[in-house]
Amino acid sequence: MARVFVYGTLKKGQPNYFRMMDPANGRAEFLARARTVEPYPLVIATEHSIPFLLDAPGTGRRVCGEIYRVDQKMLEFLDRFERCPHWYQRAEVRLEVEDGDGEGENALRPGSIEEAFVYRKTTHEPEWLQKPTYESYDAYGDHGLKYVRPEDRSPE
Ligand code: PCA
């Protein structure tokens, strides 16, 4: 089992959440909402309006997201879906737990500092650093940047 912190389209209510809940992809169990300990730039970029956490700690904001406990099958699915390591890279990130779910053996205490994997981007266009940064990504937010799902993109 591994922990993954999602901050973009994989969060609840976002366009790719259903993929984490599809048993054909493996298992994902929600553990807690959390926020990165360090600030990072979370920007929306490319013509498909994709959210990216950039590997530039210390700039941007402390980013909000959700921690999930995933099995090996789901981790492999997410690596494929996020085209890791070519597109996103899976790295460890430090998180402060905001509120957890339940009291099970996997429950996380609010305020505790935890680690999880995150899909972040190490290479980016220099101008991405000039883009607005978000604390909490919402594909349907008033930025008006409409996320295009992989299956809806025209062939590259
Ligand atoms: N999916 C991953 C990375 C960005 C995205 O859209 C996530 O939600 O964390």
XYZ file of N, CA and C and ligand atoms in Angstrom:
477
model
N 0.835 -1.198 0.000
C 0.000 0.000 0.000
C 0.873 1.253 0.000
N 0.395 2.263 -0.692
C 1.144 3.520 -0.768
C 0.160 4.658 -0.543
N 0.687 5.823 -0.230
C -0.166 7.011 -0.097
C 0.108 7.954 -1.248
N -0.979 8.493 -1.796
C -0.855 9.451 -2.885
C -1.646 10.703 -2.500
N -1.023 11.856 -2.725
C -1.680 13.151 -2.507
C -2.123 13.665 -3.873
N -3.429 13.863 -4.062
C -3.922 14.396 -5.338
C -4.383 15.835 -5.124
N -4.038 16.671 -6.081
C -4.325 18.105 -5.948
C -5.070 18.647 -7.157
N -5.295 17.787 -8.159
C -5.854 18.285 -9.419
C -7.140 17.579 -9.792
N -7.142 17.061 -11.007
C -8.366 16.476 -11.561
C -8.750 15.146 -10.916
N -7.878 14.601 -10.066
C -8.206 13.335 -9.401
C -8.954 13.537 -8.087
N -9.122 14.777 -7.648
C -9.814 15.040 -6.377
C -11.302 14.751 -6.512
N -11.959 14.630 -5.375
C -13.428 14.475 -5.370
C -14.078 15.611 -6.131
N -15.063 15.283 -6.941
C -15.810 16.306 -7.668
C -15.108 16.805 -8.919
N -13.920 16.293 -9.204
C -13.147 16.760 -10.361
C -13.195 15.711 -11.488
N -12.788 16.110 -12.702
C -13.094 15.293 -13.880
C -12.494 13.878 -13.916
N -11.429 13.611 -13.172
C -10.848 12.261 -13.221
C -11.019 11.468 -11.929
N -11.839 11.989 -11.024
C -12.054 11.280 -9.748
C -12.584 9.868 -9.980
N -13.485 9.735 -10.957
C -14.106 8.421 -11.198
C -13.058 7.348 -11.487
N -11.904 7.733 -11.979
C -10.883 6.739 -12.325
C -10.309 6.095 -11.060
N -10.257 6.863 -9.984
C -9.739 6.305 -8.732
C -10.767 5.420 -8.044
N -12.023 5.642 -8.373
C -13.087 4.858 -7.751
C -13.472 3.647 -8.605
N -12.792 3.452 -9.732
C -13.124 2.334 -10.618
C -12.326 1.102 -10.174
N -13.012 0.072 -9.659
C -12.296 -1.107 -9.152
C -11.428 -1.776 -10.223
N -11.760 -1.557 -11.494
C -10.930 -2.133 -12.568
C -9.521 -1.543 -12.549
N -9.365 -0.348 -11.965
C -8.045 0.295 -11.908
C -7.283 -0.055 -10.634
N -7.957 -0.654 -9.663
C -7.341 -0.955 -8.371
C -8.157 -0.329 -7.261
N -7.505 -0.170 -6.097
C -8.245 0.368 -4.940
C -7.655 1.675 -4.470
N -8.534 2.612 -4.088
C -8.100 3.877 -3.488
C -9.051 4.187 -2.343
N -8.466 4.440 -1.176
C -9.270 4.750 0.011
C -8.915 6.162 0.471
N -9.933 7.023 0.579
C -9.700 8.393 1.051
C -9.217 8.370 2.490
N -8.151 9.115 2.781
C -7.663 9.187 4.160
C -7.915 10.553 4.783
N -7.603 11.620 4.052
C -7.728 12.946 4.663
C -7.542 14.040 3.626
N -8.055 15.204 3.941
C -7.694 16.408 3.196
C -6.409 16.926 3.816
N -5.565 17.513 3.006
C -4.275 17.969 3.513
C -3.776 19.132 2.671
N -2.696 19.722 3.164
C -2.101 20.890 2.512
C -0.585 20.686 2.534
N 0.076 21.065 1.462
C 1.536 20.874 1.447
C 2.175 21.731 2.548
N 3.236 21.216 3.143
C 3.951 21.992 4.167
C 4.668 23.163 3.498
N 5.331 22.886 2.365
C 5.999 23.954 1.602
C 5.013 24.553 0.607
N 5.212 25.808 0.226
C 4.461 26.321 -0.921
C 5.042 25.778 -2.227
N 4.172 25.570 -3.199
C 4.568 25.180 -4.565
C 3.689 25.968 -5.532
N 4.209 26.247 -6.748
C 3.314 26.826 -7.746
C 2.399 25.739 -8.316
N 1.107 25.909 -8.160
C 0.116 25.061 -8.837
C -0.464 25.932 -9.944
N -0.149 25.582 -11.180
C -0.577 26.398 -12.320
C -1.439 25.551 -13.251
N -2.145 26.226 -14.137
C -2.949 25.557 -15.158
C -2.312 25.915 -16.503
N -1.917 24.886 -17.269
C -1.145 25.180 -18.482
C -1.472 24.205 -19.606
N -0.928 24.486 -20.749
C -1.116 23.796 -22.047
C -2.500 24.114 -22.605
N -2.685 23.746 -23.873
C -3.993 24.041 -24.494
C -5.101 23.175 -23.913
N -4.720 22.174 -23.086
C -5.736 21.324 -22.463
C -6.064 21.755 -21.038
N -5.479 22.859 -20.603
C -5.718 23.401 -19.257
C -5.503 22.352 -18.160
N -4.292 21.829 -18.134
C -3.937 20.773 -17.179
C -3.326 21.409 -15.923
N -3.735 20.945 -14.734
C -3.103 21.475 -13.513
C -1.745 20.810 -13.270
N -0.778 21.607 -12.923
C 0.566 21.100 -12.639
C 1.099 21.696 -11.351
N 1.561 20.847 -10.478
C 2.351 21.297 -9.332
C 3.796 21.316 -9.812
N 4.400 22.487 -9.826
C 5.758 22.609 -10.359
C 6.776 22.376 -9.250
N 7.913 21.828 -9.664
C 8.960 21.510 -8.706
C 9.768 22.772 -8.381
N 9.093 23.714 -7.759
C 9.752 24.969 -7.376
C 9.285 25.324 -5.972
N 9.661 24.482 -4.976
C 9.195 24.734 -3.614
C 9.653 26.109 -3.138
N 8.828 26.728 -2.343
C 9.188 28.052 -1.816
C 8.530 29.170 -2.589
N 8.006 28.863 -3.793
C 7.223 29.869 -4.502
C 5.820 29.307 -4.657
N 4.849 30.175 -4.890
C 3.483 29.695 -5.013
C 2.802 29.659 -3.663
N 1.959 28.652 -3.461
C 1.148 28.597 -2.242
C 1.191 27.201 -1.652
N 0.769 27.123 -0.419
C 0.586 25.791 0.174
C -0.654 25.196 -0.471
N -0.485 24.074 -1.140
C -1.519 23.537 -2.015
C -2.400 22.528 -1.277
N -3.713 22.665 -1.483
C -4.694 21.784 -0.848
C -4.993 20.587 -1.738
N -5.209 19.453 -1.106
C -5.571 18.258 -1.862
C -6.054 17.169 -0.925
N -6.012 15.938 -1.401
C -6.556 14.797 -0.662
C -5.544 13.662 -0.659
N -5.414 13.019 0.493
C -4.509 11.864 0.602
C -5.336 10.585 0.469
N -4.875 9.690 -0.378
C -5.504 8.378 -0.557
C -4.489 7.289 -0.275
N -5.006 6.172 0.213
C -4.198 4.971 0.357
C -4.539 4.115 -0.847
N -3.551 3.754 -1.629
C -3.816 3.023 -2.868
C -3.051 1.707 -2.885
N -3.609 0.724 -3.572
C -2.873 -0.535 -3.723
C -1.937 -0.435 -4.926
N -1.134 -1.487 -5.095
C -0.113 -1.476 -6.149
C -0.753 -1.314 -7.528
N -1.909 -1.948 -7.700
C -2.573 -1.891 -9.006
C -2.990 -0.452 -9.337
N -3.560 0.237 -8.345
C -3.974 1.633 -8.566
C -2.747 2.531 -8.777
N -1.679 2.269 -8.042
C -0.465 3.080 -8.215
C 0.051 2.925 -9.648
N 0.026 1.694 -10.155
C 0.486 1.461 -11.532
C -0.466 2.107 -12.529
N -1.759 2.044 -12.229
C -2.722 2.719 -13.108
C -2.435 4.228 -13.138
N -2.252 4.824 -11.956
C -2.033 6.279 -11.888
C -0.734 6.662 -12.603
N 0.302 5.843 -12.450
C 1.558 6.121 -13.161
C 1.313 6.134 -14.672
N 0.529 5.174 -15.147
C 0.241 5.136 -16.593
C -0.603 6.327 -16.994
N -1.640 6.597 -16.193
C -2.564 7.673 -16.534
C -1.852 9.029 -16.540
N -0.968 9.236 -15.596
C -0.240 10.509 -15.500
C 1.024 10.495 -16.362
N 1.200 9.444 -17.114
C 2.367 9.277 -17.996
C 3.661 9.573 -17.237
N 3.765 8.918 -16.116
C 4.928 9.022 -15.237
C 5.916 7.950 -15.667
N 7.181 8.231 -15.854
C 7.918 9.442 -15.498
C 8.112 10.454 -16.633
N 7.475 10.266 -17.774
C 7.788 11.139 -18.919
C 7.119 12.503 -18.804
N 5.942 12.513 -18.211
C 5.152 13.737 -18.191
C 5.184 14.292 -16.784
N 4.492 13.611 -15.872
C 4.621 13.934 -14.444
C 5.655 12.989 -13.841
N 6.254 13.411 -12.753
C 7.115 12.524 -11.985
C 6.475 12.315 -10.619
N 6.585 11.091 -10.128
C 6.027 10.789 -8.808
C 7.113 11.018 -7.772
N 6.850 11.965 -6.858
C 7.849 12.346 -5.849
C 7.183 12.319 -4.478
N 8.002 12.377 -3.420
C 7.461 12.449 -2.053
C 7.213 13.909 -1.698
N 6.121 14.151 -1.002
C 5.835 15.514 -0.564
C 5.408 15.474 0.908
N 5.759 16.551 1.634
C 5.352 16.636 3.050
C 4.039 17.390 3.146
N 3.144 16.858 3.978
C 1.774 17.363 4.051
C 1.351 17.587 5.487
N 0.506 18.600 5.670
C -0.128 18.806 6.972
C -1.586 18.376 6.834
N -2.002 17.454 7.666
C -3.360 16.919 7.590
C -4.352 17.965 8.086
N -5.434 18.158 7.335
C -6.468 19.113 7.760
C -7.604 18.390 8.467
N -8.300 17.536 7.742
C -9.250 16.696 8.464
C -9.299 15.330 7.845
N -9.322 14.354 8.708
C -9.293 12.958 8.278
C -10.689 12.387 8.231
N -10.753 11.128 7.964
C -12.018 10.438 7.790
C -11.992 9.232 8.725
N -12.951 9.153 9.600
C -13.103 7.941 10.403
C -12.020 7.761 11.450
N -12.055 6.612 12.072
C -11.140 6.323 13.176
C -10.382 5.037 12.949
N -10.414 4.535 11.732
C -9.779 3.247 11.435
C -8.284 3.278 11.680
N -7.655 2.156 11.450
C -6.201 2.044 11.679
C -5.430 3.006 10.780
N -6.057 3.437 9.667
C -5.352 4.317 8.735
C -5.683 5.788 8.949
N -6.469 6.088 9.977
C -6.901 7.473 10.191
C -5.689 8.377 10.415
N -5.785 9.591 9.928
C -4.712 10.566 10.101
C -5.227 11.684 10.991
N -4.384 12.128 11.893
C -4.763 13.136 12.880
C -4.618 14.535 12.298
N -5.634 15.403 12.469
C -5.491 16.780 11.999
C -4.256 17.427 12.620
N -3.506 18.124 11.803
C -2.298 18.785 12.295
C -1.057 17.935 12.160
N -1.218 16.622 11.934
C -0.016 15.795 11.850
C 0.665 15.995 10.493
N 1.958 15.770 10.474
C 2.754 15.931 9.250
C 2.980 14.539 8.674
N 2.599 14.370 7.422
C 2.659 13.059 6.783
C 3.379 13.187 5.453
N 3.765 12.026 4.893
C 4.360 12.035 3.554
C 3.512 11.214 2.618
N 3.497 11.607 1.362
C 2.777 10.847 0.342
C 3.442 11.125 -0.998
N 3.099 10.306 -1.974
C 3.557 10.584 -3.337
C 2.697 11.680 -3.933
N 3.292 12.443 -4.827
C 2.550 13.457 -5.569
C 3.042 13.410 -7.013
N 2.144 13.651 -7.958
C 2.538 13.754 -9.367
C 2.822 15.214 -9.649
N 4.098 15.509 -9.854
C 4.483 16.896 -10.066
C 5.286 16.974 -11.358
N 5.547 18.188 -11.777
C 6.206 18.385 -13.059
C 7.546 19.035 -12.807
N 8.626 18.377 -13.281
C 9.965 18.949 -13.060
C 10.377 19.857 -14.212
N 9.870 19.572 -15.413
C 10.240 20.425 -16.542
C 9.021 21.224 -16.946
N 9.235 22.484 -17.250
C 8.106 23.329 -17.626
C 8.606 24.492 -18.451
N 7.704 25.111 -19.178
C 8.050 26.312 -19.940
C 8.359 27.419 -18.929
N 9.375 28.239 -19.207
C 9.719 29.301 -18.241
C 8.524 30.205 -17.936
N 7.670 30.462 -18.941
C 6.555 31.398 -18.701
C 5.476 30.819 -17.787
N 5.522 29.514 -17.531
C 4.535 28.951 -16.610
C 4.685 29.559 -15.214
N 5.916 29.965 -14.891
C 6.146 30.546 -13.559
C 5.510 31.927 -13.427
N 5.089 32.510 -14.545
C 4.414 33.817 -14.491
C 2.899 33.649 -14.366
N 2.419 32.429 -14.487
C 0.965 32.205 -14.469
C 0.413 32.364 -13.059
N -0.904 32.609 -12.972
C -1.516 32.647 -11.638
C -1.336 31.294 -10.938
N -1.137 31.331 -9.635
C -1.031 30.080 -8.878
C -2.300 29.900 -8.052
N -2.653 28.655 -7.824
C -3.886 28.335 -7.103
C -3.542 27.596 -5.821
N -4.391 27.835 -4.836
C -4.226 27.125 -3.567
C -4.983 25.801 -3.651
N -6.111 25.867 -4.354
C -6.968 24.693 -4.448
C -7.518 24.642 -5.873
N -7.158 23.606 -6.608
C -7.568 23.507 -8.009
C -9.051 23.163 -8.110
N -9.726 23.835 -9.038
C -11.104 23.462 -9.363
C -11.261 23.602 -10.877
N -11.485 22.466 -11.534
C -11.610 22.462 -13.005
C -12.750 23.367 -13.461
N -13.717 23.578 -12.558
C -14.901 24.348 -12.935
C -14.872 25.750 -12.319
N -13.688 26.183 -11.896
C -13.546 27.462 -11.196
C -13.734 28.659 -12.105
N -13.738 29.852 -11.496
C -14.039 31.055 -12.288
C -12.847 31.512 -13.126
N -11.720 30.742 -13.117
C -10.631 31.041 -14.061
C -11.093 30.764 -15.495
N -12.151 29.921 -15.665
C -12.711 29.678 -16.993
C -11.854 28.806 -17.900
N -10.796 28.187 -17.348
C -9.912 27.348 -18.176
C -10.458 25.923 -18.175
N -10.994 25.509 -19.278
C -11.724 24.247 -19.319
C -10.769 23.075 -19.537
N -10.705 22.186 -18.586
C -9.846 21.000 -18.669
C -10.334 20.071 -19.780
N -9.402 19.614 -20.602
C -9.744 18.661 -21.665
C -9.197 17.290 -21.279
N -10.075 16.301 -21.128
C -9.653 14.962 -20.718
C -8.830 14.292 -21.816
N -7.933 13.368 -21.440
C -7.074 12.734 -22.453
C -7.878 12.155 -23.612
N -9.021 11.537 -23.309
C -9.789 10.887 -24.384
C -10.477 11.895 -25.308
N -10.506 13.167 -24.884
C -11.147 14.203 -25.718
C -10.123 15.058 -26.475
N -8.829 14.715 -26.323
C -7.802 15.521 -27.001
C -7.616 15.020 -28.425
N -7.294 15.937 -29.319
C -7.028 15.474 -30.675
C -5.643 14.829 -30.702
N -5.422 13.849 -31.585
C -4.150 13.126 -31.592
C -2.976 14.085 -31.743
N -1.890 13.775 -30.964
C -0.736 14.684 -30.990
C 0.115 14.432 -32.217
N -4.024 14.766 -11.715
C -3.101 14.600 -10.642
C -2.006 15.520 -10.970
C -2.660 16.623 -11.709
C -3.913 16.013 -12.189
O -4.755 16.540 -12.868
C -3.771 15.005 -9.362
O -4.987 15.239 -9.317
O -3.069 15.107 -8.356
